[in-house]
PDB file of C-alpha atoms in Angstrom:
ATOM      1  CA  MET A  26      -3.801  -2.857  25.022  1.00 66.00           C
ATOM      2  CA  GLY A  27      -6.675  -1.804  22.792  1.00 90.00           C
ATOM      3  CA  LYS A  28      -9.104  -3.571  20.534  1.00 96.00           C
ATOM      4  CA  ILE A  29      -8.548  -5.096  17.142  1.00 98.00           C
ATOM      5  CA  THR A  30      -9.502  -2.370  14.670  1.00 98.00           C
ATOM      6  CA  VAL A  31     -10.811  -2.792  11.154  1.00 98.00           C
ATOM      7  CA  ILE A  32     -10.671   0.311   8.966  1.00 96.00           C
ATOM      8  CA  ASN A  33     -12.656   0.250   5.753  1.00 96.00           C
ATOM      9  CA  PHE A  34     -12.493   2.958   3.083  1.00 93.00           C
ATOM     10  CA  TRP A  35     -15.719   3.134   1.113  1.00 94.00           C
ATOM     11  CA  ALA A  36     -18.254   5.346  -0.696  1.00 92.00           C
ATOM     12  CA  TYR A  37     -22.047   5.237  -0.806  1.00 94.00           C
ATOM     13  CA  TRP A  38     -22.014   5.159  -4.636  1.00 94.00           C
ATOM     14  CA  CYS A  39     -19.663   2.146  -4.819  1.00 95.00           C
ATOM     15  CA  PRO A  40     -21.657  -1.125  -5.183  1.00 97.00           C
ATOM     16  CA  PRO A  41     -18.886  -3.397  -3.808  1.00 97.00           C
ATOM     17  CA  CYS A  42     -18.451  -1.016  -0.865  1.00 97.00           C
ATOM     18  CA  VAL A  43     -22.136  -1.010  -0.024  1.00 97.00           C
ATOM     19  CA  GLY A  44     -22.302  -4.767  -0.575  1.00 97.00           C
ATOM     20  CA  GLU A  45     -19.720  -5.485   2.114  1.00 97.00           C
ATOM     21  CA  LEU A  46     -21.181  -3.183   4.792  1.00 98.00           C
ATOM     22  CA  PRO A  47     -23.473  -5.949   6.156  1.00 97.00           C
ATOM     23  CA  HIS A  48     -20.363  -8.073   6.828  1.00 97.00           C
ATOM     24  CA  PHE A  49     -18.833  -5.251   8.840  1.00 98.00           C
ATOM     25  CA  GLU A  50     -22.099  -4.750  10.708  1.00 97.00           C
ATOM     26  CA  ARG A  51     -22.280  -8.449  11.562  1.00 97.00           C
ATOM     27  CA  VAL A  52     -18.687  -8.493  12.843  1.00 97.00           C
ATOM     28  CA  ALA A  53     -19.205  -5.272  14.814  1.00 97.00           C
ATOM     29  CA  THR A  54     -22.172  -6.909  16.533  1.00 96.00           C
ATOM     30  CA  GLU A  55     -20.614 -10.345  17.074  1.00 96.00           C
ATOM     31  CA  TYR A  56     -17.226  -9.072  18.294  1.00 96.00           C
ATOM     32  CA  THR A  57     -18.412  -5.937  20.067  1.00 94.00           C
ATOM     33  CA  ASP A  58     -16.024  -6.364  23.026  1.00 95.00           C
ATOM     34  CA  GLU A  59     -12.967  -7.200  20.907  1.00 96.00           C
ATOM     35  CA  VAL A  60     -13.235  -5.343  17.602  1.00 98.00           C
ATOM     36  CA  ASP A  61     -13.951  -1.804  16.449  1.00 97.00           C
ATOM     37  CA  ILE A  62     -15.088  -1.338  12.865  1.00 98.00           C
ATOM     38  CA  VAL A  63     -14.366   2.100  11.410  1.00 97.00           C
ATOM     39  CA  ALA A  64     -15.788   2.888   7.970  1.00 96.00           C
ATOM     40  CA  VAL A  65     -14.192   5.983   6.443  1.00 93.00           C
ATOM     41  CA  HIS A  66     -16.239   7.531   3.669  1.00 90.00           C
ATOM     42  CA  CYS A  67     -14.100   8.804   0.794  1.00 85.00           C
ATOM     43  CA  ASP A  68     -16.396  11.322  -0.847  1.00 82.00           C
ATOM     44  CA  ASP A  69     -19.297  13.736  -0.309  1.00 80.00           C
ATOM     45  CA  VAL A  70     -20.089  13.988   3.398  1.00 84.00           C
ATOM     46  CA  THR A  71     -23.695  15.135   2.939  1.00 87.00           C
ATOM     47  CA  GLU A  72     -24.653  12.209   0.696  1.00 90.00           C
ATOM     48  CA  ALA A  73     -22.854   9.758   2.976  1.00 91.00           C
ATOM     49  CA  GLN A  74     -24.694  11.051   6.034  1.00 93.00           C
ATOM     50  CA  ALA A  75     -28.033  10.583   4.283  1.00 95.00           C
ATOM     51  CA  PHE A  76     -27.079   7.043   3.204  1.00 96.00           C
ATOM     52  CA  ILE A  77     -25.964   6.102   6.719  1.00 96.00           C
ATOM     53  CA  ALA A  78     -29.076   7.622   8.335  1.00 96.00           C
ATOM     54  CA  GLU A  79     -31.305   5.676   5.965  1.00 97.00           C
ATOM     55  CA  ASN A  80     -29.485   2.336   6.099  1.00 96.00           C
ATOM     56  CA  TYR A  81     -27.319   2.174   9.236  1.00 96.00           C
ATOM     57  CA  ALA A  82     -28.857   4.509  11.793  1.00 95.00           C
ATOM     58  CA  GLU A  83     -28.580   1.913  14.585  1.00 95.00           C
ATOM     59  CA  SER A  84     -25.268   0.467  13.403  1.00 96.00           C
ATOM     60  CA  SER A  85     -22.399  -0.731  15.560  1.00 96.00           C
ATOM     61  CA  ILE A  86     -20.013   0.500  12.857  1.00 98.00           C
ATOM     62  CA  ILE A  87     -18.154   3.727  13.598  1.00 96.00           C
ATOM     63  CA  PHE A  88     -18.722   5.842  10.495  1.00 96.00           C
ATOM     64  CA  ALA A  89     -16.092   8.505   9.886  1.00 91.00           C
ATOM     65  CA  MET A  90     -15.944  11.273   7.303  1.00 85.00           C
ATOM     66  CA  ASP A  91     -13.492  14.031   6.586  1.00 75.00           C
ATOM     67  CA  LYS A  92     -15.372  17.286   6.196  1.00 70.00           C
ATOM     68  CA  ASP A  93     -12.450  18.586   4.146  1.00 70.00           C
ATOM     69  CA  ARG A  94     -12.903  15.630   1.768  1.00 64.00           C
ATOM     70  CA  ASP A  95      -9.342  14.447   2.205  1.00 69.00           C
ATOM     71  CA  ALA A  96     -10.129  10.885   3.295  1.00 67.00           C
ATOM     72  CA  PHE A  97      -7.705   9.620   0.673  1.00 69.00           C
ATOM     73  CA  ALA A  98      -4.872  11.036   2.801  1.00 73.00           C
ATOM     74  CA  TYR A  99      -5.885   8.535   5.484  1.00 77.00           C
ATOM     75  CA  TYR A 100      -6.299   5.887   2.802  1.00 78.00           C
ATOM     76  CA  SER A 101      -2.721   6.476   1.637  1.00 78.00           C
ATOM     77  CA  ALA A 102      -1.424   6.502   5.205  1.00 78.00           C
ATOM     78  CA  CYS A 103      -2.950   3.037   5.667  1.00 79.00           C
ATOM     79  CA  GLY A 104      -1.184   1.713   2.574  1.00 80.00           C
ATOM     80  CA  GLY A 105      -3.927   2.252   0.023  1.00 83.00           C
ATOM     81  CA  SER A 106      -2.838   3.003  -3.503  1.00 81.00           C
ATOM     82  CA  GLY A 107      -5.515   1.574  -5.756  1.00 79.00           C
ATOM     83  CA  SER A 108      -9.239   1.726  -5.416  1.00 88.00           C
ATOM     84  CA  ILE A 109     -12.033   1.321  -2.918  1.00 93.00           C
ATOM     85  CA  PRO A 110     -13.210  -0.603  -1.093  1.00 96.00           C
ATOM     86  CA  TYR A 111      -9.987  -0.995   0.817  1.00 94.00           C
ATOM     87  CA  THR A 112      -9.756  -2.564   4.264  1.00 97.00           C
ATOM     88  CA  VAL A 113      -6.974  -2.840   6.811  1.00 96.00           C
ATOM     89  CA  VAL A 114      -6.994  -4.915   9.976  1.00 97.00           C
ATOM     90  CA  LEU A 115      -4.916  -3.679  12.910  1.00 96.00           C
ATOM     91  CA  ASP A 116      -4.016  -5.809  15.888  1.00 97.00           C
ATOM     92  CA  LYS A 117      -4.524  -4.697  19.501  1.00 96.00           C
ATOM     93  CA  ASN A 118      -1.245  -2.769  19.334  1.00 96.00           C
ATOM     94  CA  GLY A 119      -2.290  -0.779  16.252  1.00 94.00           C
ATOM     95  CA  ILE A 120      -0.059  -2.680  13.821  1.00 94.00           C
ATOM     96  CA  ILE A 121      -1.535  -3.352  10.371  1.00 94.00           C
ATOM     97  CA  ARG A 122      -1.697  -7.130   9.977  1.00 96.00           C
ATOM     98  CA  GLN A 123      -3.888  -7.529   6.884  1.00 95.00           C
ATOM     99  CA  LYS A 124      -4.797  -5.420   3.842  1.00 95.00           C
ATOM    100  CA  PHE A 125      -7.633  -6.153   1.428  1.00 96.00           C
ATOM    101  CA  VAL A 126      -8.208  -4.391  -1.892  1.00 94.00           C
ATOM    102  CA  GLY A 127     -11.754  -4.899  -3.163  1.00 95.00           C
ATOM    103  CA  ALA A 128     -14.785  -6.220  -1.354  1.00 96.00           C
ATOM    104  CA  ILE A 129     -14.123  -8.532   1.567  1.00 96.00           C
ATOM    105  CA  THR A 130     -16.267 -11.501   2.562  1.00 97.00           C
ATOM    106  CA  TYR A 131     -17.474 -12.178   6.060  1.00 98.00           C
ATOM    107  CA  ASP A 132     -15.293 -15.305   6.273  1.00 98.00           C
ATOM    108  CA  LYS A 133     -12.116 -13.453   5.221  1.00 97.00           C
ATOM    109  CA  LEU A 134     -12.851 -10.678   7.675  1.00 98.00           C
ATOM    110  CA  VAL A 135     -13.351 -13.116  10.555  1.00 98.00           C
ATOM    111  CA  ALA A 136     -10.188 -15.032   9.603  1.00 98.00           C
ATOM    112  CA  ALA A 137      -8.176 -11.786   9.649  1.00 97.00           C
ATOM    113  CA  ILE A 138      -9.593 -10.905  13.061  1.00 97.00           C
ATOM    114  CA  GLU A 139      -8.843 -14.367  14.407  1.00 96.00           C
ATOM    115  CA  GLU A 140      -5.216 -14.016  13.289  1.00 95.00           C
ATOM    116  CA  CYS A 141      -4.962 -10.869  15.418  1.00 95.00           C
ATOM    117  CA  ARG A 142      -6.232 -12.505  18.615  1.00 89.00           C
TER     118      ARG A 142
END
């Protein structure tokens, strides 16, 4: 059995996306043995790398980018069909248990994780 995994689709130019990153960082730090946080950037890789280096260089978040700029294929595969930010929470078996369209709060994120325990 694996870890609970949270996948967040975001972009550096999206204020709600950037606004929720501290919640993901906090959860990644507090639940380090139980939860992986993967943040998939949905746009320009170069700009995203600069943003991450400046703001999250020591982060516990796993930042992922598609060099071919097809992150929305992953977004669609995870059930996304609207806008970003979009977050899915997978249980330890890799089954999607929660989906959130729009910015997520720390409390909602923790509640979703707790439901997967």
